[in-house]
Amino acid sequence: MKIKVALLEKDEAYLKKFAAVFNKKYIEKIQLYFATDASLIKDILEKNKIDVLLANEEFEIDLKKLPKRCGFAYILDNNLLSQNADGIRLIGKYQKVEMIYKEILNIYAEKATIISGIQQEGDTKTNIIFVTSPAGGVGKTTMAYVCARNFVRTGKKVLFIDLDIWGDCSLCFSDVGQMDFSEVVYALKSQKSNISLKMESAVKKDASGVYFYSPTKTALDMTEVLLEDVRTLFKILISEGKYDYIIVDKPFDLSDIVYEIIKNARHVLLVSDGSEVTNRKIVRAYETLEILDDKKDLALMNRLSIIYNKFSNKKSKMLDGLDIKTLGGIQKYENASTQQILNELQGSQIFNSIM
């Protein structure tokens, strides 16, 4: 998924040079749109879902009228200033292209954080990765396990949360201790002041380094989890900032809970096995997310990617025509247990690009 950048600048020679340099170095990462007249920029922003608007300091931009998803900075001749009196970011237009590119990335990242609802505690950022699929049997949960373990291997502190009613992470993580996610559910439902302590006491740490909650005592306990409970859960985890990443595993559906997870997620990862039936379901899910993105203006599509698991050269096919980032494919391991697959994929770098 490319970051869509609009540049409002009267100097056509500068625009041509800007386009030539960026298209040479960052054509796979940046989609550029240009305007020399401020009257044209509104139409460009709305039709193309622009992520970052850069405007020459000669133009007066009403930030309140910009789409919620759109980050902003003025560009100017002076390379020494980083912001103006109103705190608006300033970018020197004659810097090295690498520096301008980094500024664009910073603007985009900051805006995505605000839009997605992810909060920060001091310098600590807690990133939610939502691993999901509209199809069953594609190895969604296995991919979530692999993602969590691989993040730990890079030195990150990771919490795995299984919100699938039928989920059982004890198949992958070592389960020691009496407490489980039922205790957390009860604390959330009771709204007592000790919710945070209950969550801390119930969490466990696998030998791989991943923190997790054992599955609820029965699947019925998971049916008690409502939207407000999920909101409270995320609010506590994000505000405390104890984890670098929270990997959330849940099937894709049109529930309010899934929407809440998506809203808070730094990244949404769809899992497919590349089969005709699954790919069709992925397309329908993607179309639904596009509509949701249009209605809510969440910059959602820029936080979305797909991974192919259980991929077979004979029976599987990667989707064409979707404007979505593909992380890659993982072959099908015949007659292998979940643990064997995890051991085989240990050290894989397939998830590095979403860290």
Short mmCIF file of C-alpha atoms in Angstrom, two decimals:
data_model
loop_
_atom_site.label_atom_id
_atom_site.label_comp_id
_atom_site.label_asym_id
_atom_site.label_seq_id
_atom_site.Cartn_x
_atom_site.Cartn_y
_atom_site.Cartn_z
CA MET A 1 0.00 0.00 0.00
CA LYS A 2 1.45 3.35 -1.12
CA ILE A 3 1.26 6.52 0.95
CA LYS A 4 -0.70 9.09 -1.07
CA VAL A 5 1.00 12.49 -1.00
CA ALA A 6 -0.38 15.71 -2.52
CA LEU A 7 1.91 18.69 -3.14
CA LEU A 8 0.47 22.19 -3.56
CA GLU A 9 3.17 24.35 -5.15
CA LYS A 10 3.14 27.16 -7.75
CA ASP A 11 6.68 26.46 -8.98
CA GLU A 12 6.12 23.96 -11.81
CA ALA A 13 9.86 23.40 -12.27
CA TYR A 14 10.12 22.31 -8.64
CA LEU A 15 7.14 19.98 -9.07
CA LYS A 16 8.76 18.32 -12.08
CA LYS A 17 12.03 17.85 -10.22
CA PHE A 18 10.21 16.57 -7.13
CA ALA A 19 8.27 14.04 -9.21
CA ALA A 20 11.35 12.85 -11.08
CA VAL A 21 13.39 12.23 -7.93
CA PHE A 22 10.58 10.62 -5.89
CA ASN A 23 9.42 8.40 -8.74
CA LYS A 24 12.98 7.20 -9.21
CA LYS A 25 13.64 6.34 -5.56
CA TYR A 26 10.26 5.76 -3.92
CA ILE A 27 7.81 4.78 -6.65
CA GLU A 28 6.89 1.60 -4.71
CA LYS A 29 6.16 3.56 -1.53
CA ILE A 30 4.74 6.95 -2.54
CA GLN A 31 1.88 7.92 -4.89
CA LEU A 32 2.17 11.59 -5.86
CA TYR A 33 -0.51 14.14 -6.76
CA PHE A 34 0.23 17.75 -7.72
CA ALA A 35 -1.65 21.06 -7.84
CA THR A 36 -0.55 24.62 -8.57
CA ASP A 37 -3.86 26.18 -7.59
CA ALA A 38 -5.43 25.95 -4.13
CA SER A 39 -8.90 25.71 -5.68
CA LEU A 40 -8.00 22.28 -7.05
CA ILE A 41 -6.68 20.73 -3.85
CA LYS A 42 -10.05 20.02 -2.22
CA ASP A 43 -11.10 17.84 -5.13
CA ILE A 44 -7.75 16.00 -5.09
CA LEU A 45 -8.00 15.33 -1.35
CA GLU A 46 -11.52 13.94 -1.54
CA LYS A 47 -11.24 11.83 -4.69
CA ASN A 48 -7.86 10.27 -3.96
CA LYS A 49 -7.97 9.82 -0.15
CA ILE A 50 -4.73 11.72 0.35
CA ASP A 51 -2.68 10.70 3.40
CA VAL A 52 -0.27 13.67 3.52
CA LEU A 53 -0.70 17.17 2.09
CA LEU A 54 2.38 19.36 1.61
CA ALA A 55 1.72 23.00 0.71
CA ASN A 56 3.98 25.91 -0.07
CA GLU A 57 3.99 28.48 2.73
CA GLU A 58 2.43 30.99 0.31
CA PHE A 59 -0.88 29.17 0.60
CA GLU A 60 -3.12 29.49 3.63
CA ILE A 61 -4.51 26.08 4.54
CA ASP A 62 -7.46 25.73 6.90
CA LEU A 63 -6.45 22.58 8.79
CA LYS A 64 -9.98 22.17 10.16
CA LYS A 65 -11.26 21.53 6.63
CA LEU A 66 -8.73 18.80 5.87
CA PRO A 67 -10.01 15.20 5.91
CA LYS A 68 -9.50 13.47 9.24
CA ARG A 69 -7.07 11.02 7.67
CA CYS A 70 -4.81 13.67 6.13
CA GLY A 71 -1.55 14.80 7.74
CA PHE A 72 -0.14 18.21 6.84
CA ALA A 73 3.04 20.28 6.61
CA TYR A 74 4.13 23.50 4.95
CA ILE A 75 7.16 23.40 2.65
CA LEU A 76 9.45 26.40 2.56
CA ASP A 77 12.86 27.58 1.41
CA ASN A 78 14.34 27.58 4.94
CA ASN A 79 15.67 24.14 5.87
CA LEU A 80 16.35 25.10 9.49
CA LEU A 81 12.81 25.45 10.85
CA SER A 82 10.83 22.41 11.99
CA GLN A 83 7.57 24.09 13.03
CA ASN A 84 5.90 27.49 13.04
CA ALA A 85 4.34 29.50 15.86
CA ASP A 86 1.15 27.43 15.68
CA GLY A 87 3.06 24.18 16.00
CA ILE A 88 2.51 23.20 12.36
CA ARG A 89 5.30 21.09 10.89
CA LEU A 90 7.60 22.81 8.38
CA ILE A 91 9.71 20.99 5.80
CA GLY A 92 12.61 22.53 3.90
CA LYS A 93 11.84 22.02 0.23
CA TYR A 94 15.49 21.87 -0.86
CA GLN A 95 16.65 19.17 1.55
CA LYS A 96 17.95 15.84 0.37
CA VAL A 97 15.11 13.72 -0.93
CA GLU A 98 15.80 11.13 1.78
CA MET A 99 15.09 13.72 4.47
CA ILE A 100 11.84 14.84 2.84
CA TYR A 101 10.79 11.20 2.53
CA LYS A 102 11.44 10.64 6.25
CA GLU A 103 9.40 13.73 7.10
CA ILE A 104 6.50 12.34 5.06
CA LEU A 105 6.75 9.02 6.88
CA ASN A 106 6.73 10.80 10.25
CA ILE A 107 3.65 12.84 9.35
CA TYR A 108 1.86 9.75 8.09
CA ALA A 109 2.77 7.67 11.15
CA GLU A 110 1.67 10.37 13.58
CA LYS A 111 -1.66 10.84 11.82
CA ALA A 112 -2.31 7.10 11.62
CA THR A 113 -1.67 6.83 15.36
CA ILE A 114 -4.21 9.56 16.13
CA ILE A 115 -6.81 8.17 13.73
CA SER A 116 -6.53 4.59 14.91
CA GLY A 117 -7.10 5.64 18.51
CA ILE A 118 -3.75 4.30 19.72
CA GLN A 119 -2.65 6.30 22.74
CA GLN A 120 0.83 6.84 24.08
CA GLU A 121 2.11 6.72 27.63
CA GLY A 122 5.21 8.90 27.73
CA ASP A 123 7.63 7.54 25.14
CA THR A 124 6.00 4.11 25.17
CA LYS A 125 3.96 3.01 22.20
CA THR A 126 1.73 -0.03 22.32
CA ASN A 127 0.98 -1.33 18.84
CA ILE A 128 -1.99 -3.58 18.21
CA ILE A 129 -1.69 -6.07 15.35
CA PHE A 130 -5.02 -7.64 14.38
CA VAL A 131 -4.65 -11.04 12.69
CA THR A 132 -7.92 -12.14 11.14
CA SER A 133 -9.64 -13.92 8.25
CA PRO A 134 -13.19 -14.33 6.95
CA ALA A 135 -12.37 -17.98 6.19
CA GLY A 136 -11.78 -20.86 8.58
CA GLY A 137 -9.01 -23.42 8.36
CA VAL A 138 -6.46 -21.08 6.77
CA GLY A 139 -4.07 -21.07 9.72
CA LYS A 140 -5.01 -17.61 11.01
CA THR A 141 -4.15 -18.47 14.59
CA THR A 142 -0.88 -20.12 13.61
CA MET A 143 0.12 -16.94 11.77
CA ALA A 144 -0.76 -14.91 14.87
CA TYR A 145 1.46 -17.20 16.96
CA VAL A 146 4.34 -16.89 14.50
CA CYS A 147 3.95 -13.10 14.41
CA ALA A 148 4.06 -12.88 18.21
CA ARG A 149 7.10 -15.13 18.54
CA ASN A 150 9.01 -13.36 15.80
CA PHE A 151 8.42 -9.95 17.38
CA VAL A 152 9.80 -11.31 20.66
CA ARG A 153 12.91 -12.47 18.83
CA THR A 154 13.58 -8.84 17.86
CA GLY A 155 13.58 -7.82 21.52
CA LYS A 156 9.97 -6.62 21.76
CA LYS A 157 7.63 -7.33 24.66
CA VAL A 158 4.55 -9.00 23.19
CA LEU A 159 1.12 -9.92 24.55
CA PHE A 160 -1.04 -12.44 22.66
CA ILE A 161 -4.82 -12.11 23.12
CA ASP A 162 -7.17 -14.70 21.64
CA LEU A 163 -10.69 -13.26 21.28
CA ASP A 164 -11.90 -16.20 19.20
CA ILE A 165 -14.76 -17.89 21.07
CA TRP A 166 -13.33 -21.30 20.15
CA GLY A 167 -9.68 -20.31 20.55
CA ASP A 168 -7.25 -22.34 22.64
CA CYS A 169 -3.74 -20.90 22.72
CA SER A 170 -2.61 -23.65 25.10
CA LEU A 171 -1.97 -25.66 21.93
CA CYS A 172 0.98 -23.38 21.30
CA PHE A 173 1.98 -21.74 24.57
CA SER A 174 3.04 -23.53 27.75
CA ASP A 175 0.23 -23.25 30.27
CA VAL A 176 1.34 -22.99 33.90
CA GLY A 177 -0.87 -21.63 36.70
CA GLN A 178 -4.51 -21.69 37.71
CA MET A 179 -5.80 -18.36 36.39
CA ASP A 180 -7.13 -17.89 32.88
CA PHE A 181 -8.94 -15.33 30.70
CA SER A 182 -12.21 -16.09 32.52
CA GLU A 183 -10.78 -14.15 35.46
CA VAL A 184 -10.17 -11.16 33.19
CA VAL A 185 -13.67 -11.40 31.71
CA TYR A 186 -15.17 -11.41 35.19
CA ALA A 187 -13.11 -8.38 36.21
CA LEU A 188 -14.16 -6.50 33.08
CA LYS A 189 -17.82 -7.32 33.64
CA SER A 190 -17.75 -6.34 37.30
CA GLN A 191 -16.02 -3.01 36.53
CA LYS A 192 -14.13 -3.16 39.81
CA SER A 193 -11.15 -0.95 40.46
CA ASN A 194 -8.77 -3.91 40.46
CA ILE A 195 -9.20 -4.81 36.77
CA SER A 196 -5.57 -3.94 35.99
CA LEU A 197 -4.27 -6.06 38.88
CA LYS A 198 -6.50 -8.96 37.84
CA MET A 199 -5.16 -8.75 34.30
CA GLU A 200 -1.58 -8.67 35.57
CA SER A 201 -2.12 -11.65 37.87
CA ALA A 202 -3.76 -13.74 35.13
CA VAL A 203 -1.17 -13.14 32.41
CA LYS A 204 1.42 -15.86 31.77
CA LYS A 205 4.72 -16.01 29.92
CA ASP A 206 5.56 -18.76 27.48
CA ALA A 207 9.07 -20.19 27.14
CA SER A 208 9.30 -18.33 23.82
CA GLY A 209 8.92 -15.03 25.69
CA VAL A 210 5.36 -14.29 24.55
CA TYR A 211 2.91 -13.16 27.25
CA PHE A 212 -0.59 -14.63 26.96
CA TYR A 213 -3.82 -15.53 28.73
CA SER A 214 -4.92 -19.14 29.01
CA PRO A 215 -8.28 -19.79 27.31
CA THR A 216 -11.46 -19.26 29.30
CA LYS A 217 -12.80 -22.20 31.30
CA THR A 218 -15.58 -22.66 28.74
CA ALA A 219 -16.41 -21.06 25.40
CA LEU A 220 -19.56 -19.67 27.02
CA ASP A 221 -17.38 -17.30 29.05
CA MET A 222 -16.17 -15.71 25.82
CA THR A 223 -19.76 -15.01 24.73
CA GLU A 224 -20.01 -12.70 27.74
CA VAL A 225 -17.38 -10.35 26.31
CA LEU A 226 -19.13 -7.25 24.97
CA LEU A 227 -17.99 -4.14 23.12
CA GLU A 228 -17.51 -2.08 26.28
CA ASP A 229 -15.40 -4.85 27.79
CA VAL A 230 -13.06 -4.82 24.79
CA ARG A 231 -12.81 -1.04 24.96
CA THR A 232 -11.89 -1.21 28.64
CA LEU A 233 -9.37 -3.98 27.96
CA PHE A 234 -7.60 -1.96 25.27
CA LYS A 235 -7.75 1.27 27.27
CA ILE A 236 -5.98 -0.34 30.22
CA LEU A 237 -3.36 -2.16 28.14
CA ILE A 238 -2.53 0.87 26.00
CA SER A 239 -2.48 3.39 28.84
CA GLU A 240 -0.19 1.20 30.94
CA GLY A 241 2.21 0.76 28.03
CA LYS A 242 3.69 -2.48 29.33
CA TYR A 243 3.83 -4.14 25.91
CA ASP A 244 5.38 -3.07 22.64
CA TYR A 245 2.94 -5.20 20.66
CA ILE A 246 -0.43 -6.78 21.34
CA ILE A 247 -1.32 -9.50 18.84
CA VAL A 248 -5.10 -9.95 18.68
CA ASP A 249 -6.52 -13.10 17.10
CA LYS A 250 -10.18 -13.15 16.10
CA PRO A 251 -12.16 -14.22 12.99
CA PHE A 252 -13.31 -11.41 10.71
CA ASP A 253 -17.00 -10.53 10.92
CA LEU A 254 -19.15 -7.39 10.95
CA SER A 255 -19.52 -7.16 14.72
CA ASP A 256 -18.91 -4.00 16.74
CA ILE A 257 -16.08 -5.80 18.54
CA VAL A 258 -14.21 -6.48 15.29
CA TYR A 259 -14.71 -2.84 14.28
CA GLU A 260 -13.31 -1.73 17.66
CA ILE A 261 -10.23 -3.90 17.17
CA ILE A 262 -9.72 -2.53 13.65
CA LYS A 263 -10.10 1.05 14.89
CA ASN A 264 -7.37 0.55 17.49
CA ALA A 265 -5.04 -1.59 15.37
CA ARG A 266 -1.76 -0.30 13.99
CA HIS A 267 -2.01 -3.04 11.39
CA VAL A 268 -4.71 -5.43 10.16
CA LEU A 269 -3.45 -8.68 8.66
CA LEU A 270 -5.76 -10.82 6.54
CA VAL A 271 -4.84 -14.50 6.21
CA SER A 272 -5.69 -16.57 3.12
CA ASP A 273 -4.64 -20.00 1.90
CA GLY A 274 -4.96 -18.85 -1.72
CA SER A 275 -7.80 -21.23 -2.53
CA GLU A 276 -10.60 -20.05 -4.81
CA VAL A 277 -13.21 -20.11 -2.03
CA THR A 278 -11.03 -18.35 0.53
CA ASN A 279 -9.83 -15.71 -1.91
CA ARG A 280 -13.43 -14.89 -2.79
CA LYS A 281 -14.17 -14.39 0.90
CA ILE A 282 -11.06 -12.20 1.21
CA VAL A 283 -12.29 -10.06 -1.70
CA ARG A 284 -15.69 -9.61 -0.04
CA ALA A 285 -14.03 -8.72 3.26
CA TYR A 286 -11.77 -6.24 1.46
CA GLU A 287 -14.75 -4.62 -0.27
CA THR A 288 -16.48 -4.30 3.09
CA LEU A 289 -13.41 -2.67 4.63
CA GLU A 290 -13.26 -0.22 1.71
CA ILE A 291 -16.84 0.86 2.40
CA LEU A 292 -16.09 1.12 6.12
CA ASP A 293 -13.02 3.21 5.35
CA ASP A 294 -15.07 5.60 3.20
CA LYS A 295 -17.76 6.02 5.85
CA LYS A 296 -15.48 6.40 8.86
CA ASP A 297 -12.40 7.98 7.18
CA LEU A 298 -10.01 5.86 9.26
CA ALA A 299 -7.07 5.56 6.85
CA LEU A 300 -7.79 1.86 7.24
CA MET A 301 -6.60 0.64 3.86
CA ASN A 302 -3.09 1.88 4.59
CA ARG A 303 -3.01 -0.34 7.67
CA LEU A 304 -4.10 -3.46 5.80
CA SER A 305 -2.07 -6.32 4.33
CA ILE A 306 -2.47 -9.97 3.40
CA ILE A 307 -0.41 -13.09 4.01
CA TYR A 308 -0.84 -16.46 2.31
CA ASN A 309 -0.53 -19.53 4.52
CA LYS A 310 -0.72 -23.22 3.57
CA PHE A 311 0.18 -22.06 0.08
CA SER A 312 0.29 -24.71 -2.65
CA ASN A 313 1.67 -24.00 -6.11
CA LYS A 314 -0.93 -26.34 -7.56
CA LYS A 315 -4.06 -25.26 -5.70
CA SER A 316 -3.34 -21.74 -4.42
CA LYS A 317 -3.29 -18.37 -6.16
CA MET A 318 -2.41 -14.89 -4.95
CA LEU A 319 -5.07 -12.27 -5.57
CA ASP A 320 -4.65 -9.72 -8.36
CA GLY A 321 -6.26 -6.32 -8.60
CA LEU A 322 -6.50 -5.47 -4.90
CA ASP A 323 -4.71 -2.36 -3.66
CA ILE A 324 -3.33 -4.20 -0.67
CA LYS A 325 0.17 -5.01 0.53
CA THR A 326 1.18 -8.68 0.35
CA LEU A 327 3.63 -9.85 3.02
CA GLY A 328 4.34 -13.12 1.24
CA GLY A 329 3.43 -16.79 1.27
CA ILE A 330 4.15 -19.74 3.54
CA GLN A 331 4.08 -23.23 2.12
CA LYS A 332 1.75 -25.94 3.30
CA TYR A 333 3.34 -28.34 5.78
CA GLU A 334 1.74 -31.74 5.34
CA ASN A 335 0.90 -33.67 8.54
CA ALA A 336 2.77 -31.17 10.73
CA SER A 337 1.63 -30.13 14.21
CA THR A 338 1.26 -26.48 15.21
CA GLN A 339 4.48 -26.70 17.25
CA GLN A 340 6.39 -28.21 14.32
CA ILE A 341 5.20 -25.42 12.04
CA LEU A 342 6.20 -22.79 14.61
CA ASN A 343 9.65 -24.33 14.94
CA GLU A 344 10.00 -24.42 11.16
CA LEU A 345 9.05 -20.75 10.83
CA GLN A 346 11.18 -19.59 13.76
CA GLY A 347 13.29 -16.67 12.70
CA SER A 348 11.16 -15.89 9.64
CA GLN A 349 11.32 -12.22 8.67
CA ILE A 350 8.00 -12.18 6.84
CA PHE A 351 6.40 -9.94 9.48
CA ASN A 352 9.26 -7.44 9.76
CA SER A 353 7.64 -4.91 7.43
CA ILE A 354 4.66 -4.37 9.78
CA MET A 355 6.75 -3.76 12.90
#
